[in-house]
């Protein structure tokens, strides 16, 4: 067993082992370690612990020291220098007309080396660019061409699931992903749905691939000839997660049924002919009870135990209508005026008394007459010898119907048509030509 600490460098998701050399280092502390490229500034993610010798890559590098205040200032200065180098490099790329995209810039802890990461479709001749950058920064310049997956890992971001990218969070290295994994998991083969931010297939396709491969060994393939508790048929669909298959029975091909993989017997795997296949007489046993056909739920008010007749349920709308009608009748009774001679109704529990035939009817109450109004002093009294108005002398003429007016209009039009040849037509019967005299221009001084 070897005592080590786990550290992680900036922009990386992989842990590296280093020898603490007796230093007590706690997690989230920054240390200065020795690497193949020189001293580096890193963060401790796991303190001193022991691991098997087989998991350690020899030779094991050592921790130089725990980061001091000067080390923190040097790291901050390098971050500021990287931002300046990024802008200068972009201007130099545009000046040299190079088809490359600058992704990131890293400066080592000692400050004597700057690495520029870029992406490009093909090979780029950047020798002149390196010379210009070296003359500006007075340090060793290195340009590295990376792929789109490395670009996504450096820049980070959010995936279509809403979480940070796996490659920038915890993936140590990129795992190979193929389109066959999407087919095995019955996913859509649309590239926009199974591709990540980098434009390549999503790394998460690999996570469940082992579970799908294990389930596919226990479930028959599509179009297989199988024997079920209800008869023989062909598999038309496979659900790997539930380990169920959909079978089109020969007896009822239009209504496929679902069975568990343990309820069927495979007679032929995959596509092929049925010739020479013996169908066993004993059918497979059903492990789960057959589900009844889906039916509409019956209300508990619509049935009565003991096989008796159903209880009638009054409709809600009918109840509302009857309630509205009762309120309307009650309102009419309240607005009705009581009759003066009407006998009082009998008390509760007593029979109604019939009216006596010889009893005189009470006289009807006479309505009080309104007093006559006399002439008002502020208004003049109308004289009886006043002459009648002109409107009173107008006699009302009989109103003619629309048909009479239309007939008169037609008759007038016929008379006008008969008189037109004599008045406005030529002897041949043609209408006269409307000849207009030319317009004379006023004579002016030329």
Short mmCIF file of C-alpha atoms in Angstrom, two decimals:
data_model
loop_
_atom_site.label_atom_id
_atom_site.label_comp_id
_atom_site.label_asym_id
_atom_site.label_seq_id
_atom_site.Cartn_x
_atom_site.Cartn_y
_atom_site.Cartn_z
CA UNK A 1 0.00 0.00 0.00
CA UNK A 2 1.22 3.49 -0.87
CA UNK A 3 0.25 6.74 0.84
CA UNK A 4 -0.87 9.33 -1.72
CA UNK A 5 -3.06 12.41 -2.16
CA UNK A 6 -5.41 13.06 -5.07
CA UNK A 7 -5.11 16.40 -6.86
CA UNK A 8 -6.91 17.91 -9.82
CA UNK A 9 -5.51 20.52 -12.19
CA UNK A 10 -7.45 23.50 -13.49
CA UNK A 11 -9.81 22.66 -16.31
CA UNK A 12 -9.54 18.89 -15.78
CA UNK A 13 -11.83 16.23 -14.34
CA UNK A 14 -9.22 13.53 -13.76
CA UNK A 15 -7.50 12.91 -10.43
CA UNK A 16 -3.75 12.31 -10.17
CA UNK A 17 -1.80 10.69 -7.33
CA UNK A 18 1.18 12.42 -5.73
CA UNK A 19 3.42 11.51 -2.82
CA UNK A 20 2.76 13.85 0.15
CA UNK A 21 6.18 13.13 1.74
CA UNK A 22 4.88 13.36 5.27
CA UNK A 23 2.82 16.56 4.75
CA UNK A 24 -0.65 16.62 6.26
CA UNK A 25 -2.76 18.00 3.42
CA UNK A 26 -6.50 18.53 3.77
CA UNK A 27 -9.04 18.51 0.91
CA UNK A 28 -9.66 21.82 -0.93
CA UNK A 29 -6.10 22.97 -0.18
CA UNK A 30 -3.85 24.18 -3.00
CA UNK A 31 -0.42 22.62 -3.42
CA UNK A 32 2.57 23.00 -5.72
CA UNK A 33 3.51 19.66 -7.31
CA UNK A 34 6.26 18.50 -9.62
CA UNK A 35 5.22 17.30 -13.10
CA UNK A 36 6.95 16.37 -16.34
CA UNK A 37 6.47 19.96 -17.60
CA UNK A 38 7.75 21.54 -14.36
CA UNK A 39 6.06 22.93 -11.27
CA UNK A 40 2.26 23.21 -11.35
CA UNK A 41 -0.41 24.73 -9.14
CA UNK A 42 -3.19 22.19 -8.28
CA UNK A 43 -6.09 21.62 -5.89
CA UNK A 44 -6.27 18.69 -3.48
CA UNK A 45 -9.56 16.78 -3.74
CA UNK A 46 -8.71 13.93 -1.33
CA UNK A 47 -6.27 14.08 1.56
CA UNK A 48 -3.69 11.55 2.62
CA UNK A 49 -4.92 7.99 2.08
CA UNK A 50 -3.57 4.61 1.06
CA UNK A 51 -4.13 2.88 -2.29
CA UNK A 52 -2.89 -0.43 -3.74
CA UNK A 53 0.47 -0.38 -5.46
CA UNK A 54 -1.11 -1.62 -8.70
CA UNK A 55 -3.17 1.59 -9.07
CA UNK A 56 -0.10 3.85 -8.83
CA UNK A 57 1.82 4.78 -11.96
CA UNK A 58 5.52 4.70 -11.27
CA UNK A 59 7.51 6.82 -10.77
CA UNK A 60 5.28 8.59 -8.25
CA UNK A 61 5.78 12.37 -8.32
CA UNK A 62 6.09 14.27 -5.04
CA UNK A 63 4.40 17.33 -3.54
CA UNK A 64 6.85 20.26 -3.36
CA UNK A 65 4.94 22.35 -0.78
CA UNK A 66 1.58 23.60 0.29
CA UNK A 67 0.72 26.77 -1.62
CA UNK A 68 1.71 30.00 0.10
CA UNK A 69 0.45 33.55 -0.31
CA UNK A 70 3.06 34.24 -3.01
CA UNK A 71 1.94 31.13 -4.89
CA UNK A 72 -1.65 32.34 -4.88
CA UNK A 73 -0.56 35.74 -6.25
CA UNK A 74 1.54 34.08 -8.97
CA UNK A 75 -1.44 31.94 -10.04
CA UNK A 76 -3.69 35.02 -10.18
CA UNK A 77 -1.12 36.88 -12.27
CA UNK A 78 -0.96 33.96 -14.72
CA UNK A 79 -4.77 34.01 -15.11
CA UNK A 80 -4.61 37.71 -15.98
CA UNK A 81 -1.81 37.10 -18.41
CA UNK A 82 -3.85 34.38 -20.15
CA UNK A 83 -6.72 36.79 -20.84
CA UNK A 84 -4.34 39.30 -22.44
CA UNK A 85 -2.68 36.57 -24.51
CA UNK A 86 -6.08 35.39 -25.78
CA UNK A 87 -6.95 38.81 -27.24
CA UNK A 88 -3.51 39.35 -28.78
CA UNK A 89 -3.52 35.90 -30.40
CA UNK A 90 -6.96 36.51 -31.98
CA UNK A 91 -5.67 39.72 -33.59
CA UNK A 92 -2.60 37.93 -34.91
CA UNK A 93 -4.75 35.14 -36.38
CA UNK A 94 -6.89 37.70 -38.21
CA UNK A 95 -3.78 39.51 -39.48
CA UNK A 96 -2.32 36.27 -40.92
CA UNK A 97 -5.70 35.21 -42.40
CA UNK A 98 -5.57 31.75 -40.82
CA UNK A 99 -8.67 29.51 -40.77
CA UNK A 100 -8.52 28.50 -37.13
CA UNK A 101 -10.61 29.14 -34.02
CA UNK A 102 -8.85 29.93 -30.75
CA UNK A 103 -10.41 28.03 -27.83
CA UNK A 104 -8.30 28.52 -24.71
CA UNK A 105 -4.94 29.74 -23.43
CA UNK A 106 -2.97 28.23 -20.54
CA UNK A 107 0.12 29.60 -18.86
CA UNK A 108 2.23 27.33 -16.65
CA UNK A 109 2.95 28.14 -13.02
CA UNK A 110 6.50 29.32 -13.65
CA UNK A 111 5.35 31.66 -16.47
CA UNK A 112 7.95 30.58 -19.05
CA UNK A 113 5.52 28.68 -21.32
CA UNK A 114 2.18 29.57 -22.93
CA UNK A 115 -0.03 26.99 -24.67
CA UNK A 116 -2.68 28.03 -27.21
CA UNK A 117 -5.49 25.56 -27.98
CA UNK A 118 -7.37 25.93 -31.28
CA UNK A 119 -9.70 24.01 -33.59
CA UNK A 120 -9.55 23.85 -37.38
CA UNK A 121 -11.03 21.72 -40.15
CA UNK A 122 -7.66 20.77 -41.60
CA UNK A 123 -3.96 21.38 -41.17
CA UNK A 124 -2.89 24.97 -40.56
CA UNK A 125 0.53 26.47 -41.23
CA UNK A 126 1.06 28.65 -38.15
CA UNK A 127 4.85 29.04 -38.19
CA UNK A 128 4.69 32.79 -38.79
CA UNK A 129 2.09 33.11 -36.04
CA UNK A 130 4.39 31.40 -33.52
CA UNK A 131 7.20 33.80 -34.34
CA UNK A 132 4.98 36.84 -33.78
CA UNK A 133 3.64 35.51 -30.46
CA UNK A 134 7.13 34.65 -29.20
CA UNK A 135 8.34 38.18 -29.95
CA UNK A 136 5.42 39.65 -27.98
CA UNK A 137 5.43 37.46 -24.84
CA UNK A 138 9.13 36.55 -24.64
CA UNK A 139 8.23 32.98 -23.62
CA UNK A 140 8.02 29.53 -25.11
CA UNK A 141 4.95 29.31 -27.37
CA UNK A 142 3.08 26.07 -28.13
CA UNK A 143 0.00 25.71 -30.36
CA UNK A 144 -2.16 22.57 -30.01
CA UNK A 145 -4.96 21.56 -32.33
CA UNK A 146 -7.85 19.85 -30.48
CA UNK A 147 -11.19 18.31 -31.46
CA UNK A 148 -14.72 19.48 -30.83
CA UNK A 149 -15.15 17.18 -27.82
CA UNK A 150 -12.03 18.64 -26.17
CA UNK A 151 -13.39 22.10 -26.92
CA UNK A 152 -16.65 21.32 -25.11
CA UNK A 153 -14.68 19.92 -22.17
CA UNK A 154 -12.59 23.11 -21.84
CA UNK A 155 -15.39 25.61 -22.29
CA UNK A 156 -18.09 23.68 -20.40
CA UNK A 157 -21.81 24.38 -20.65
CA UNK A 158 -25.21 22.77 -20.16
CA UNK A 159 -26.52 19.71 -21.96
CA UNK A 160 -30.05 19.05 -23.23
CA UNK A 161 -30.79 17.43 -19.84
CA UNK A 162 -30.21 20.78 -18.09
CA UNK A 163 -27.12 19.62 -16.18
CA UNK A 164 -23.45 20.59 -16.76
CA UNK A 165 -21.61 18.62 -19.40
CA UNK A 166 -20.37 15.23 -18.18
CA UNK A 167 -16.97 15.67 -19.86
CA UNK A 168 -16.30 18.87 -17.88
CA UNK A 169 -17.57 17.46 -14.57
CA UNK A 170 -16.45 13.90 -13.89
CA UNK A 171 -15.44 12.01 -17.05
CA UNK A 172 -11.76 11.13 -16.87
CA UNK A 173 -11.49 10.31 -20.57
CA UNK A 174 -13.74 10.16 -23.60
CA UNK A 175 -15.48 6.83 -24.11
CA UNK A 176 -16.24 5.60 -27.65
CA UNK A 177 -19.92 5.95 -28.60
CA UNK A 178 -21.51 4.43 -31.73
CA UNK A 179 -24.87 4.66 -33.47
CA UNK A 180 -25.44 1.00 -32.67
CA UNK A 181 -26.02 1.95 -29.02
CA UNK A 182 -28.91 4.21 -30.03
CA UNK A 183 -30.46 1.38 -32.08
CA UNK A 184 -30.14 -1.07 -29.18
CA UNK A 185 -31.88 1.37 -26.83
CA UNK A 186 -34.70 2.05 -29.36
CA UNK A 187 -33.86 5.75 -29.50
CA UNK A 188 -34.61 8.14 -32.32
CA UNK A 189 -31.91 8.12 -34.98
CA UNK A 190 -32.36 11.85 -35.57
CA UNK A 191 -28.85 13.36 -35.18
CA UNK A 192 -30.19 16.49 -33.49
CA UNK A 193 -31.77 14.44 -30.68
CA UNK A 194 -28.90 12.09 -29.88
CA UNK A 195 -26.05 14.57 -30.35
CA UNK A 196 -24.50 16.67 -27.61
CA UNK A 197 -23.34 20.27 -27.52
CA UNK A 198 -20.12 19.31 -29.30
CA UNK A 199 -22.04 17.88 -32.26
CA UNK A 200 -20.98 14.27 -31.57
CA UNK A 201 -23.05 11.45 -30.10
CA UNK A 202 -23.85 12.00 -26.43
CA UNK A 203 -21.56 10.29 -23.95
CA UNK A 204 -24.53 9.24 -21.80
CA UNK A 205 -25.51 6.63 -24.42
CA UNK A 206 -22.79 4.47 -22.93
CA UNK A 207 -24.15 4.58 -19.37
CA UNK A 208 -27.10 2.17 -19.88
CA UNK A 209 -25.71 0.17 -22.76
CA UNK A 210 -24.67 -2.76 -20.53
CA UNK A 211 -28.19 -3.03 -19.04
CA UNK A 212 -29.79 -3.07 -22.50
CA UNK A 213 -27.38 -5.70 -23.77
CA UNK A 214 -28.14 -7.92 -20.77
CA UNK A 215 -31.92 -7.53 -21.24
CA UNK A 216 -31.69 -8.30 -24.99
CA UNK A 217 -30.31 -11.77 -24.15
CA UNK A 218 -33.53 -12.69 -22.28
CA UNK A 219 -36.01 -11.12 -24.72
CA UNK A 220 -36.64 -12.56 -28.23
CA UNK A 221 -35.85 -10.55 -31.31
CA UNK A 222 -38.39 -8.77 -33.43
CA UNK A 223 -40.36 -10.92 -35.98
CA UNK A 224 -39.59 -14.10 -34.02
CA UNK A 225 -42.06 -17.01 -34.14
CA UNK A 226 -43.18 -17.73 -30.58
CA UNK A 227 -45.71 -19.80 -28.65
CA UNK A 228 -47.87 -18.01 -26.09
CA UNK A 229 -50.62 -19.08 -23.63
CA UNK A 230 -53.19 -17.92 -26.22
CA UNK A 231 -51.58 -19.54 -29.26
CA UNK A 232 -48.72 -19.01 -31.72
CA UNK A 233 -47.79 -15.74 -33.39
CA UNK A 234 -45.02 -13.36 -34.43
CA UNK A 235 -43.32 -10.75 -32.27
CA UNK A 236 -44.21 -7.23 -33.48
CA UNK A 237 -42.60 -5.15 -30.71
CA UNK A 238 -40.05 -5.46 -27.90
CA UNK A 239 -39.87 -3.47 -24.64
CA UNK A 240 -36.42 -4.15 -23.17
CA UNK A 241 -36.87 -2.15 -19.97
CA UNK A 242 -40.03 -4.04 -18.93
CA UNK A 243 -38.88 -7.25 -20.63
CA UNK A 244 -42.20 -7.55 -22.45
CA UNK A 245 -43.03 -8.35 -26.07
CA UNK A 246 -45.99 -7.58 -28.28
CA UNK A 247 -47.24 -10.60 -30.25
CA UNK A 248 -49.62 -10.74 -33.21
CA UNK A 249 -51.46 -14.02 -32.78
CA UNK A 250 -52.46 -16.04 -35.83
CA UNK A 251 -55.98 -16.27 -34.45
CA UNK A 252 -56.33 -12.48 -34.01
CA UNK A 253 -53.66 -10.60 -36.00
CA UNK A 254 -55.50 -7.27 -35.78
CA UNK A 255 -55.35 -7.08 -31.95
CA UNK A 256 -51.80 -7.76 -30.69
CA UNK A 257 -51.28 -8.74 -27.05
CA UNK A 258 -48.45 -8.14 -24.61
CA UNK A 259 -46.65 -10.92 -22.75
CA UNK A 260 -43.70 -11.18 -20.43
CA UNK A 261 -40.59 -12.89 -21.69
CA UNK A 262 -41.16 -15.73 -19.19
CA UNK A 263 -44.64 -16.44 -20.63
CA UNK A 264 -43.54 -17.23 -24.19
CA UNK A 265 -41.55 -19.98 -25.87
CA UNK A 266 -39.34 -19.06 -28.83
CA UNK A 267 -39.84 -21.44 -31.76
CA UNK A 268 -37.76 -19.47 -34.27
CA UNK A 269 -35.49 -16.51 -33.52
CA UNK A 270 -35.70 -13.63 -35.99
CA UNK A 271 -37.15 -13.67 -39.48
CA UNK A 272 -37.54 -16.89 -41.41
CA UNK A 273 -39.94 -19.58 -42.62
CA UNK A 274 -42.20 -21.68 -40.44
CA UNK A 275 -41.62 -24.88 -42.41
CA UNK A 276 -40.41 -27.80 -40.34
CA UNK A 277 -41.18 -26.16 -36.98
CA UNK A 278 -43.07 -28.37 -34.57
CA UNK A 279 -45.62 -26.59 -32.43
CA UNK A 280 -45.86 -28.24 -28.98
CA UNK A 281 -49.29 -29.16 -27.73
CA UNK A 282 -48.69 -27.80 -24.26
CA UNK A 283 -48.76 -24.03 -24.18
CA UNK A 284 -46.61 -21.96 -21.81
CA UNK A 285 -48.10 -21.15 -18.44
CA UNK A 286 -49.30 -17.66 -17.66
CA UNK A 287 -47.37 -16.08 -14.78
CA UNK A 288 -49.71 -13.12 -14.30
CA UNK A 289 -53.53 -13.19 -14.37
CA UNK A 290 -55.09 -11.97 -17.57
CA UNK A 291 -56.21 -8.40 -17.31
CA UNK A 292 -59.93 -7.83 -17.95
CA UNK A 293 -60.97 -5.76 -20.89
CA UNK A 294 -61.02 -2.08 -20.22
CA UNK A 295 -64.52 -0.84 -19.50
CA UNK A 296 -66.03 2.40 -18.36
CA UNK A 297 -66.20 2.81 -14.54
CA UNK A 298 -69.65 2.22 -13.08
CA UNK A 299 -70.91 4.56 -10.40
CA UNK A 300 -71.66 3.10 -6.99
CA UNK A 301 -75.11 4.70 -7.18
CA UNK A 302 -76.00 2.80 -10.36
CA UNK A 303 -75.99 -0.66 -8.78
CA UNK A 304 -77.35 -2.24 -5.62
CA UNK A 305 -76.01 -5.35 -3.84
CA UNK A 306 -78.07 -8.52 -4.01
CA UNK A 307 -78.85 -8.29 -7.71
CA UNK A 308 -81.69 -5.79 -7.23
CA UNK A 309 -82.71 -3.17 -9.70
CA UNK A 310 -80.50 -0.19 -10.25
CA UNK A 311 -81.16 2.91 -8.24
CA UNK A 312 -82.22 5.78 -10.50
CA UNK A 313 -79.89 8.72 -10.27
CA UNK A 314 -81.41 12.12 -10.91
CA UNK A 315 -79.46 14.18 -13.36
CA UNK A 316 -77.71 17.24 -12.03
CA UNK A 317 -79.14 19.41 -14.77
CA UNK A 318 -82.67 18.15 -14.04
CA UNK A 319 -82.17 19.05 -10.39
CA UNK A 320 -81.05 22.52 -11.33
CA UNK A 321 -84.07 23.03 -13.60
CA UNK A 322 -86.54 21.85 -10.95
CA UNK A 323 -84.92 24.08 -8.34
CA UNK A 324 -85.12 27.08 -10.66
CA UNK A 325 -88.78 26.40 -11.37
CA UNK A 326 -89.58 26.19 -7.64
CA UNK A 327 -87.85 29.53 -7.01
CA UNK A 328 -89.81 31.11 -9.87
CA UNK A 329 -93.17 29.86 -8.52
CA UNK A 330 -92.29 31.03 -5.02
CA UNK A 331 -91.44 34.48 -6.39
CA UNK A 332 -94.83 34.65 -8.16
CA UNK A 333 -96.69 33.73 -4.98
CA UNK A 334 -94.90 36.41 -2.99
CA UNK A 335 -95.71 39.11 -5.57
CA UNK A 336 -99.43 38.16 -5.74
CA UNK A 337 -101.79 40.53 -3.81
CA UNK A 338 -104.03 38.87 -1.20
CA UNK A 339 -107.74 38.94 -1.87
CA UNK A 340 -109.84 40.70 0.73
CA UNK A 341 -112.73 38.25 0.86
CA UNK A 342 -110.68 35.08 0.59
CA UNK A 343 -111.13 32.71 3.52
CA UNK A 344 -108.17 31.77 5.61
CA UNK A 345 -106.64 28.34 5.06
CA UNK A 346 -107.40 25.72 7.72
CA UNK A 347 -104.86 25.00 10.41
CA UNK A 348 -102.56 22.04 10.15
CA UNK A 349 -104.33 18.74 10.84
CA UNK A 350 -107.91 20.10 10.37
CA UNK A 351 -110.12 19.28 7.34
CA UNK A 352 -111.07 22.06 4.98
CA UNK A 353 -114.60 23.45 5.43
CA UNK A 354 -116.78 23.68 2.30
CA UNK A 355 -118.35 27.11 1.65
CA UNK A 356 -122.02 27.57 2.54
CA UNK A 357 -124.32 28.09 -0.46
CA UNK A 358 -126.57 30.64 1.31
CA UNK A 359 -123.72 32.75 2.57
CA UNK A 360 -123.71 36.18 0.86
CA UNK A 361 -120.67 37.14 -1.00
CA UNK A 362 -118.82 40.19 0.24
CA UNK A 363 -119.10 43.23 -2.01
CA UNK A 364 -116.16 44.10 -4.12
CA UNK A 365 -114.12 47.00 -3.00
CA UNK A 366 -114.51 50.00 -5.28
CA UNK A 367 -111.42 51.66 -6.56
CA UNK A 368 -110.97 55.21 -5.33
CA UNK A 369 -111.51 57.73 -8.09
CA UNK A 370 -108.89 60.32 -8.79
CA UNK A 371 -109.97 63.90 -8.11
CA UNK A 372 -110.49 66.07 -11.13
CA UNK A 373 -107.80 68.57 -11.74
CA UNK A 374 -108.80 72.16 -12.23
CA UNK A 375 -107.20 74.65 -14.58
CA UNK A 376 -103.73 75.68 -13.60
CA UNK A 377 -103.23 79.41 -13.18
CA UNK A 378 -99.90 79.44 -14.98
CA UNK A 379 -101.31 77.87 -18.18
CA UNK A 380 -103.85 79.53 -20.51
CA UNK A 381 -107.21 77.84 -20.95
CA UNK A 382 -107.86 76.48 -24.46
CA UNK A 383 -110.68 78.32 -26.14
CA UNK A 384 -113.32 76.14 -27.84
CA UNK A 385 -113.70 78.59 -30.79
CA UNK A 386 -110.00 78.25 -31.73
CA UNK A 387 -109.61 77.42 -35.46
CA UNK A 388 -108.46 73.90 -36.24
CA UNK A 389 -104.84 73.28 -37.19
CA UNK A 390 -103.75 72.58 -40.75
CA UNK A 391 -102.69 69.10 -39.79
CA UNK A 392 -106.29 68.29 -38.81
CA UNK A 393 -107.55 69.23 -42.31
CA UNK A 394 -105.11 66.93 -44.16
CA UNK A 395 -106.91 64.00 -45.65
CA UNK A 396 -105.28 60.63 -45.51
CA UNK A 397 -104.62 59.28 -48.99
CA UNK A 398 -104.88 55.58 -49.72
CA UNK A 399 -101.50 53.82 -49.72
CA UNK A 400 -100.67 52.13 -52.97
CA UNK A 401 -99.05 48.73 -52.92
CA UNK A 402 -95.55 48.05 -54.25
CA UNK A 403 -96.93 46.02 -57.19
CA UNK A 404 -98.99 49.03 -58.45
CA UNK A 405 -95.93 51.30 -58.30
CA UNK A 406 -93.83 48.77 -60.22
CA UNK A 407 -96.48 48.36 -62.92
CA UNK A 408 -96.67 52.13 -63.39
CA UNK A 409 -92.90 52.36 -63.73
CA UNK A 410 -92.91 49.66 -66.41
CA UNK A 411 -95.67 51.38 -68.34
CA UNK A 412 -93.81 54.69 -68.24
CA UNK A 413 -90.64 52.97 -69.48
CA UNK A 414 -92.55 51.41 -72.42
CA UNK A 415 -93.99 54.76 -73.43
CA UNK A 416 -90.55 56.37 -73.32
CA UNK A 417 -89.14 53.57 -75.50
CA UNK A 418 -91.90 54.02 -78.12
CA UNK A 419 -91.36 57.78 -78.28
CA UNK A 420 -87.55 57.54 -78.50
CA UNK A 421 -87.27 56.63 -82.24
CA UNK A 422 -89.33 59.64 -83.18
CA UNK A 423 -87.46 62.04 -80.94
CA UNK A 424 -83.83 60.91 -80.59
CA UNK A 425 -83.15 58.18 -83.20
CA UNK A 426 -82.17 58.23 -86.82
CA UNK A 427 -84.58 57.14 -89.55
CA UNK A 428 -82.80 53.77 -89.72
CA UNK A 429 -83.59 53.13 -86.02
CA UNK A 430 -80.07 53.54 -84.72
CA UNK A 431 -79.21 55.91 -81.91
CA UNK A 432 -77.58 59.17 -83.04
CA UNK A 433 -73.85 59.55 -82.82
CA UNK A 434 -72.82 62.02 -80.17
CA UNK A 435 -70.40 64.23 -81.97
CA UNK A 436 -68.69 66.81 -79.86
CA UNK A 437 -67.20 69.91 -81.33
CA UNK A 438 -63.44 70.29 -81.00
CA UNK A 439 -62.33 72.49 -78.23
CA UNK A 440 -61.06 75.84 -79.45
CA UNK A 441 -57.97 77.22 -77.87
CA UNK A 442 -58.08 80.86 -76.90
CA UNK A 443 -56.12 83.06 -79.21
CA UNK A 444 -53.28 84.67 -77.47
CA UNK A 445 -50.33 86.78 -78.36
CA UNK A 446 -47.81 84.51 -79.97
#
